[in-house]
């Protein structure tokens, strides 16, 4: 049995005299969600803090923001009754607090089994895919998420804004999800034929095996795969835009040594 764990802790100390740098997101119509900010760790997300929807009882307050019940609601940090740069804040981070791996090798007679688990904790994903599944930045008729069936109505006041909501798809904590996970990354079962059998056919070694990858995951992340993002560096950890998930793979094979 072997086990490994690695912890991550970092902080941006200096950016040459400026406070922050916003990183643009390739392939997304939303504004940049990744930010380098002095005093904050790498992989930080920034945006507006999502507070759900304006309810019917909040109609008077909503009107101060040019909104109405059913529209998206965000935290007004600077109190100016508008959503601007003064209301942007850190809303998550794509870098795990720690990652771990666990490998166990079992053997009995000519049989052997290898099992590998891996996972992370404390990281989040900013999903640019989710707005599109709700018909975002396009046509609500093209929505693929059943969440759109639970949109706000006067009779059913949920926290999913109406499609015509003002500021519906702003970059915000609405699209930030817990991406901690534990995954059965690989399991393999092997049978090694006895040498006494192989000597008769002049074969040095022969193994037959079956294996499977990415077959089981525990996570609260509602997307396809918490392990996969668009990140190419430490700055853009956790950004996800239509990323292809890791496939489940099943393999049967022979290893022959002559």
PDB file of N, CA and C in Angstrom, residues 175-241:
ATOM      1  N   UNK A 175     -21.804  30.713 -10.894  1.00  0.00           N
ATOM      2  CA  UNK A 175     -21.235  29.677 -11.740  1.00  0.00           C
ATOM      3  C   UNK A 175     -20.034  28.985 -11.108  1.00  0.00           C
ATOM      4  N   UNK A 176     -19.825  29.200  -9.805  1.00  0.00           N
ATOM      5  CA  UNK A 176     -18.706  28.588  -9.086  1.00  0.00           C
ATOM      6  C   UNK A 176     -19.204  27.357  -8.329  1.00  0.00           C
ATOM      7  N   UNK A 177     -18.510  26.223  -8.530  1.00  0.00           N
ATOM      8  CA  UNK A 177     -18.940  24.959  -7.927  1.00  0.00           C
ATOM      9  C   UNK A 177     -17.782  24.282  -7.198  1.00  0.00           C
ATOM     10  N   UNK A 178     -18.127  23.594  -6.121  1.00  0.00           N
ATOM     11  CA  UNK A 178     -17.147  22.778  -5.403  1.00  0.00           C
ATOM     12  C   UNK A 178     -16.678  21.662  -6.328  1.00  0.00           C
ATOM     13  N   UNK A 179     -15.352  21.550  -6.509  1.00  0.00           N
ATOM     14  CA  UNK A 179     -14.803  20.542  -7.419  1.00  0.00           C
ATOM     15  C   UNK A 179     -13.954  19.506  -6.688  1.00  0.00           C
ATOM     16  N   UNK A 180     -14.063  19.433  -5.360  1.00  0.00           N
ATOM     17  CA  UNK A 180     -13.373  18.371  -4.629  1.00  0.00           C
ATOM     18  C   UNK A 180     -13.899  17.021  -5.107  1.00  0.00           C
ATOM     19  N   UNK A 181     -13.027  16.035  -5.154  1.00  0.00           N
ATOM     20  CA  UNK A 181     -13.483  14.731  -5.624  1.00  0.00           C
ATOM     21  C   UNK A 181     -12.585  13.608  -5.125  1.00  0.00           C
ATOM     22  N   UNK A 182     -13.147  12.402  -5.130  1.00  0.00           N
ATOM     23  CA  UNK A 182     -12.388  11.166  -4.963  1.00  0.00           C
ATOM     24  C   UNK A 182     -12.749  10.295  -6.159  1.00  0.00           C
ATOM     25  N   UNK A 183     -11.744   9.792  -6.854  1.00  0.00           N
ATOM     26  CA  UNK A 183     -11.999   9.024  -8.080  1.00  0.00           C
ATOM     27  C   UNK A 183     -11.250   7.701  -8.045  1.00  0.00           C
ATOM     28  N   UNK A 184     -11.963   6.641  -8.409  1.00  0.00           N
ATOM     29  CA  UNK A 184     -11.303   5.365  -8.668  1.00  0.00           C
ATOM     30  C   UNK A 184     -10.697   5.491 -10.058  1.00  0.00           C
ATOM     31  N   UNK A 185      -9.430   5.842 -10.083  1.00  0.00           N
ATOM     32  CA  UNK A 185      -8.769   6.175 -11.341  1.00  0.00           C
ATOM     33  C   UNK A 185      -8.440   4.943 -12.167  1.00  0.00           C
ATOM     34  N   UNK A 186      -8.053   3.880 -11.503  1.00  0.00           N
ATOM     35  CA  UNK A 186      -7.672   2.688 -12.250  1.00  0.00           C
ATOM     36  C   UNK A 186      -7.827   1.441 -11.373  1.00  0.00           C
ATOM     37  N   UNK A 187      -8.306   0.366 -11.969  1.00  0.00           N
ATOM     38  CA  UNK A 187      -8.334  -0.934 -11.312  1.00  0.00           C
ATOM     39  C   UNK A 187      -7.981  -1.979 -12.361  1.00  0.00           C
ATOM     40  N   UNK A 188      -7.083  -2.884 -12.010  1.00  0.00           N
ATOM     41  CA  UNK A 188      -6.625  -3.895 -12.954  1.00  0.00           C
ATOM     42  C   UNK A 188      -6.487  -5.246 -12.254  1.00  0.00           C
ATOM     43  N   UNK A 189      -6.967  -6.283 -12.907  1.00  0.00           N
ATOM     44  CA  UNK A 189      -6.874  -7.656 -12.412  1.00  0.00           C
ATOM     45  C   UNK A 189      -6.061  -8.467 -13.415  1.00  0.00           C
ATOM     46  N   UNK A 190      -5.028  -9.161 -12.916  1.00  0.00           N
ATOM     47  CA  UNK A 190      -4.103  -9.891 -13.792  1.00  0.00           C
ATOM     48  C   UNK A 190      -3.946 -11.328 -13.331  1.00  0.00           C
ATOM     49  N   UNK A 191      -3.912 -12.240 -14.299  1.00  0.00           N
ATOM     50  CA  UNK A 191      -3.583 -13.642 -14.008  1.00  0.00           C
ATOM     51  C   UNK A 191      -2.299 -13.988 -14.740  1.00  0.00           C
ATOM     52  N   UNK A 192      -1.315 -14.465 -13.993  1.00  0.00           N
ATOM     53  CA  UNK A 192      -0.027 -14.867 -14.557  1.00  0.00           C
ATOM     54  C   UNK A 192       0.008 -16.395 -14.664  1.00  0.00           C
ATOM     55  N   UNK A 193       0.176 -16.894 -15.871  1.00  0.00           N
ATOM     56  CA  UNK A 193       0.192 -18.344 -16.071  1.00  0.00           C
ATOM     57  C   UNK A 193       1.452 -18.951 -15.448  1.00  0.00           C
ATOM     58  N   UNK A 194       1.339 -20.088 -14.807  1.00  0.00           N
ATOM     59  CA  UNK A 194       2.496 -20.732 -14.167  1.00  0.00           C
ATOM     60  C   UNK A 194       3.580 -21.091 -15.178  1.00  0.00           C
ATOM     61  N   UNK A 195       4.824 -20.988 -14.742  1.00  0.00           N
ATOM     62  CA  UNK A 195       5.943 -21.316 -15.634  1.00  0.00           C
ATOM     63  C   UNK A 195       5.908 -22.774 -16.073  1.00  0.00           C
ATOM     64  N   UNK A 196       5.378 -23.640 -15.211  1.00  0.00           N
ATOM     65  CA  UNK A 196       5.311 -25.062 -15.576  1.00  0.00           C
ATOM     66  C   UNK A 196       4.408 -25.284 -16.785  1.00  0.00           C
ATOM     67  N   UNK A 197       3.414 -24.446 -16.932  1.00  0.00           N
ATOM     68  CA  UNK A 197       2.541 -24.541 -18.106  1.00  0.00           C
ATOM     69  C   UNK A 197       3.233 -23.984 -19.343  1.00  0.00           C
ATOM     70  N   UNK A 198       3.939 -22.881 -19.137  1.00  0.00           N
ATOM     71  CA  UNK A 198       4.512 -22.185 -20.285  1.00  0.00           C
ATOM     72  C   UNK A 198       5.719 -22.906 -20.875  1.00  0.00           C
ATOM     73  N   UNK A 199       6.453 -23.646 -20.041  1.00  0.00           N
ATOM     74  CA  UNK A 199       7.631 -24.349 -20.545  1.00  0.00           C
ATOM     75  C   UNK A 199       7.287 -25.368 -21.619  1.00  0.00           C
ATOM     76  N   UNK A 200       6.082 -25.859 -21.583  1.00  0.00           N
ATOM     77  CA  UNK A 200       5.653 -26.845 -22.572  1.00  0.00           C
ATOM     78  C   UNK A 200       5.507 -26.225 -23.962  1.00  0.00           C
ATOM     79  N   UNK A 201       5.192 -24.935 -24.015  1.00  0.00           N
ATOM     80  CA  UNK A 201       5.012 -24.274 -25.313  1.00  0.00           C
ATOM     81  C   UNK A 201       6.133 -23.276 -25.585  1.00  0.00           C
ATOM     82  N   UNK A 202       7.217 -23.370 -24.808  1.00  0.00           N
ATOM     83  CA  UNK A 202       8.404 -22.540 -24.995  1.00  0.00           C
ATOM     84  C   UNK A 202       8.090 -21.039 -24.955  1.00  0.00           C
ATOM     85  N   UNK A 203       7.274 -20.658 -23.963  1.00  0.00           N
ATOM     86  CA  UNK A 203       6.937 -19.249 -23.724  1.00  0.00           C
ATOM     87  C   UNK A 203       7.516 -18.851 -22.375  1.00  0.00           C
ATOM     88  N   UNK A 204       8.169 -17.688 -22.334  1.00  0.00           N
ATOM     89  CA  UNK A 204       8.828 -17.247 -21.098  1.00  0.00           C
ATOM     90  C   UNK A 204       7.816 -16.756 -20.065  1.00  0.00           C
ATOM     91  N   UNK A 205       6.833 -15.971 -20.513  1.00  0.00           N
ATOM     92  CA  UNK A 205       5.819 -15.440 -19.587  1.00  0.00           C
ATOM     93  C   UNK A 205       4.541 -15.128 -20.353  1.00  0.00           C
ATOM     94  N   UNK A 206       3.425 -15.218 -19.633  1.00  0.00           N
ATOM     95  CA  UNK A 206       2.136 -14.907 -20.243  1.00  0.00           C
ATOM     96  C   UNK A 206       1.181 -14.418 -19.158  1.00  0.00           C
ATOM     97  N   UNK A 207       0.699 -13.199 -19.337  1.00  0.00           N
ATOM     98  CA  UNK A 207      -0.284 -12.612 -18.428  1.00  0.00           C
ATOM     99  C   UNK A 207      -1.542 -12.269 -19.216  1.00  0.00           C
ATOM    100  N   UNK A 208      -2.679 -12.461 -18.608  1.00  0.00           N
ATOM    101  CA  UNK A 208      -3.927 -11.957 -19.148  1.00  0.00           C
ATOM    102  C   UNK A 208      -4.517 -11.003 -18.128  1.00  0.00           C
ATOM    103  N   UNK A 209      -5.036  -9.874 -18.591  1.00  0.00           N
ATOM    104  CA  UNK A 209      -5.499  -8.862 -17.634  1.00  0.00           C
ATOM    105  C   UNK A 209      -6.747  -8.154 -18.153  1.00  0.00           C
ATOM    106  N   UNK A 210      -7.491  -7.607 -17.213  1.00  0.00           N
ATOM    107  CA  UNK A 210      -8.613  -6.713 -17.503  1.00  0.00           C
ATOM    108  C   UNK A 210      -8.413  -5.472 -16.638  1.00  0.00           C
ATOM    109  N   UNK A 211      -8.717  -4.317 -17.192  1.00  0.00           N
ATOM    110  CA  UNK A 211      -8.535  -3.084 -16.427  1.00  0.00           C
ATOM    111  C   UNK A 211      -9.630  -2.081 -16.790  1.00  0.00           C
ATOM    112  N   UNK A 212      -9.820  -1.139 -15.916  1.00  0.00           N
ATOM    113  CA  UNK A 212     -10.808  -0.085 -16.144  1.00  0.00           C
ATOM    114  C   UNK A 212     -10.276   1.216 -15.564  1.00  0.00           C
ATOM    115  N   UNK A 213     -10.568   2.336 -16.243  1.00  0.00           N
ATOM    116  CA  UNK A 213     -10.117   3.657 -15.801  1.00  0.00           C
ATOM    117  C   UNK A 213     -11.315   4.584 -15.679  1.00  0.00           C
ATOM    118  N   UNK A 214     -11.234   5.462 -14.688  1.00  0.00           N
ATOM    119  CA  UNK A 214     -12.240   6.524 -14.481  1.00  0.00           C
ATOM    120  C   UNK A 214     -13.663   5.963 -14.357  1.00  0.00           C
ATOM    121  N   UNK A 215     -13.820   4.950 -13.535  1.00  0.00           N
ATOM    122  CA  UNK A 215     -15.121   4.278 -13.496  1.00  0.00           C
ATOM    123  C   UNK A 215     -16.014   4.703 -12.339  1.00  0.00           C
ATOM    124  N   UNK A 216     -15.475   5.466 -11.375  1.00  0.00           N
ATOM    125  CA  UNK A 216     -16.288   5.816 -10.215  1.00  0.00           C
ATOM    126  C   UNK A 216     -15.763   7.101  -9.603  1.00  0.00           C
ATOM    127  N   UNK A 217     -16.651   8.071  -9.361  1.00  0.00           N
ATOM    128  CA  UNK A 217     -16.251   9.364  -8.815  1.00  0.00           C
ATOM    129  C   UNK A 217     -17.245   9.819  -7.758  1.00  0.00           C
ATOM    130  N   UNK A 218     -16.710  10.298  -6.628  1.00  0.00           N
ATOM    131  CA  UNK A 218     -17.527  10.948  -5.603  1.00  0.00           C
ATOM    132  C   UNK A 218     -17.235  12.445  -5.672  1.00  0.00           C
ATOM    133  N   UNK A 219     -18.255  13.252  -5.940  1.00  0.00           N
ATOM    134  CA  UNK A 219     -18.062  14.693  -6.028  1.00  0.00           C
ATOM    135  C   UNK A 219     -19.417  15.393  -5.957  1.00  0.00           C
ATOM    136  N   UNK A 220     -19.409  16.648  -5.535  1.00  0.00           N
ATOM    137  CA  UNK A 220     -20.606  17.477  -5.565  1.00  0.00           C
ATOM    138  C   UNK A 220     -20.664  18.330  -6.830  1.00  0.00           C
ATOM    139  N   UNK A 221     -19.641  18.250  -7.660  1.00  0.00           N
ATOM    140  CA  UNK A 221     -19.602  19.049  -8.884  1.00  0.00           C
ATOM    141  C   UNK A 221     -20.678  18.564  -9.857  1.00  0.00           C
ATOM    142  N   UNK A 222     -21.565  19.452 -10.346  1.00  0.00           N
ATOM    143  CA  UNK A 222     -22.663  19.024 -11.206  1.00  0.00           C
ATOM    144  C   UNK A 222     -22.272  18.835 -12.664  1.00  0.00           C
ATOM    145  N   UNK A 223     -21.046  19.221 -13.031  1.00  0.00           N
ATOM    146  CA  UNK A 223     -20.608  19.079 -14.415  1.00  0.00           C
ATOM    147  C   UNK A 223     -20.156  17.663 -14.730  1.00  0.00           C
ATOM    148  N   UNK A 224     -19.500  17.508 -15.879  1.00  0.00           N
ATOM    149  CA  UNK A 224     -19.111  16.186 -16.348  1.00  0.00           C
ATOM    150  C   UNK A 224     -17.973  15.572 -15.545  1.00  0.00           C
ATOM    151  N   UNK A 225     -16.928  16.352 -15.265  1.00  0.00           N
ATOM    152  CA  UNK A 225     -15.728  15.768 -14.658  1.00  0.00           C
ATOM    153  C   UNK A 225     -14.977  16.843 -13.877  1.00  0.00           C
ATOM    154  N   UNK A 226     -14.896  16.737 -12.543  1.00  0.00           N
ATOM    155  CA  UNK A 226     -14.209  17.756 -11.753  1.00  0.00           C
ATOM    156  C   UNK A 226     -12.696  17.757 -11.945  1.00  0.00           C
ATOM    157  N   UNK A 227     -12.176  16.706 -12.572  1.00  0.00           N
ATOM    158  CA  UNK A 227     -10.730  16.604 -12.761  1.00  0.00           C
ATOM    159  C   UNK A 227     -10.235  17.430 -13.944  1.00  0.00           C
ATOM    160  N   UNK A 228     -11.128  17.784 -14.861  1.00  0.00           N
ATOM    161  CA  UNK A 228     -10.725  18.385 -16.127  1.00  0.00           C
ATOM    162  C   UNK A 228     -11.159  19.834 -16.210  1.00  0.00           C
ATOM    163  N   UNK A 229     -10.218  20.727 -16.535  1.00  0.00           N
ATOM    164  CA  UNK A 229     -10.524  22.132 -16.782  1.00  0.00           C
ATOM    165  C   UNK A 229      -9.736  22.580 -18.012  1.00  0.00           C
ATOM    166  N   UNK A 230      -9.871  23.866 -18.342  1.00  0.00           N
ATOM    167  CA  UNK A 230      -9.117  24.434 -19.458  1.00  0.00           C
ATOM    168  C   UNK A 230      -7.759  24.965 -19.024  1.00  0.00           C
ATOM    169  N   UNK A 231      -7.386  24.772 -17.774  1.00  0.00           N
ATOM    170  CA  UNK A 231      -6.180  25.385 -17.231  1.00  0.00           C
ATOM    171  C   UNK A 231      -4.929  24.945 -17.977  1.00  0.00           C
ATOM    172  N   UNK A 232      -4.117  25.913 -18.343  1.00  0.00           N
ATOM    173  CA  UNK A 232      -2.813  25.640 -18.936  1.00  0.00           C
ATOM    174  C   UNK A 232      -1.687  26.117 -18.032  1.00  0.00           C
ATOM    175  N   UNK A 233      -2.041  26.760 -16.917  1.00  0.00           N
ATOM    176  CA  UNK A 233      -1.033  27.272 -15.994  1.00  0.00           C
ATOM    177  C   UNK A 233      -1.670  27.472 -14.631  1.00  0.00           C
ATOM    178  N   UNK A 234      -0.871  27.882 -13.671  1.00  0.00           N
ATOM    179  CA  UNK A 234      -1.358  28.029 -12.295  1.00  0.00           C
ATOM    180  C   UNK A 234      -2.338  29.188 -12.141  1.00  0.00           C
ATOM    181  N   UNK A 235      -2.324  30.134 -13.081  1.00  0.00           N
ATOM    182  CA  UNK A 235      -3.171  31.310 -12.963  1.00  0.00           C
ATOM    183  C   UNK A 235      -4.626  30.981 -13.308  1.00  0.00           C
ATOM    184  N   UNK A 236      -4.821  30.105 -14.284  1.00  0.00           N
ATOM    185  CA  UNK A 236      -6.169  29.828 -14.781  1.00  0.00           C
ATOM    186  C   UNK A 236      -6.715  28.496 -14.286  1.00  0.00           C
ATOM    187  N   UNK A 237      -6.247  28.019 -13.150  1.00  0.00           N
ATOM    188  CA  UNK A 237      -6.766  26.784 -12.579  1.00  0.00           C
ATOM    189  C   UNK A 237      -8.269  26.889 -12.345  1.00  0.00           C
ATOM    190  N   UNK A 238      -9.007  25.848 -12.728  1.00  0.00           N
ATOM    191  CA  UNK A 238     -10.415  25.778 -12.402  1.00  0.00           C
ATOM    192  C   UNK A 238     -11.358  26.394 -13.402  1.00  0.00           C
ATOM    193  N   UNK A 239     -10.852  27.000 -14.467  1.00  0.00           N
ATOM    194  CA  UNK A 239     -11.742  27.555 -15.487  1.00  0.00           C
ATOM    195  C   UNK A 239     -12.159  26.442 -16.437  1.00  0.00           C
ATOM    196  N   UNK A 240     -13.454  26.360 -16.723  1.00  0.00           N
ATOM    197  CA  UNK A 240     -13.963  25.261 -17.542  1.00  0.00           C
ATOM    198  C   UNK A 240     -14.898  25.800 -18.612  1.00  0.00           C
ATOM    199  N   UNK A 241     -14.576  25.495 -19.870  1.00  0.00           N
ATOM    200  CA  UNK A 241     -15.399  25.912 -20.994  1.00  0.00           C
ATOM    201  C   UNK A 241     -15.571  24.746 -21.952  1.00  0.00           C
TER     202      UNK A 241
END
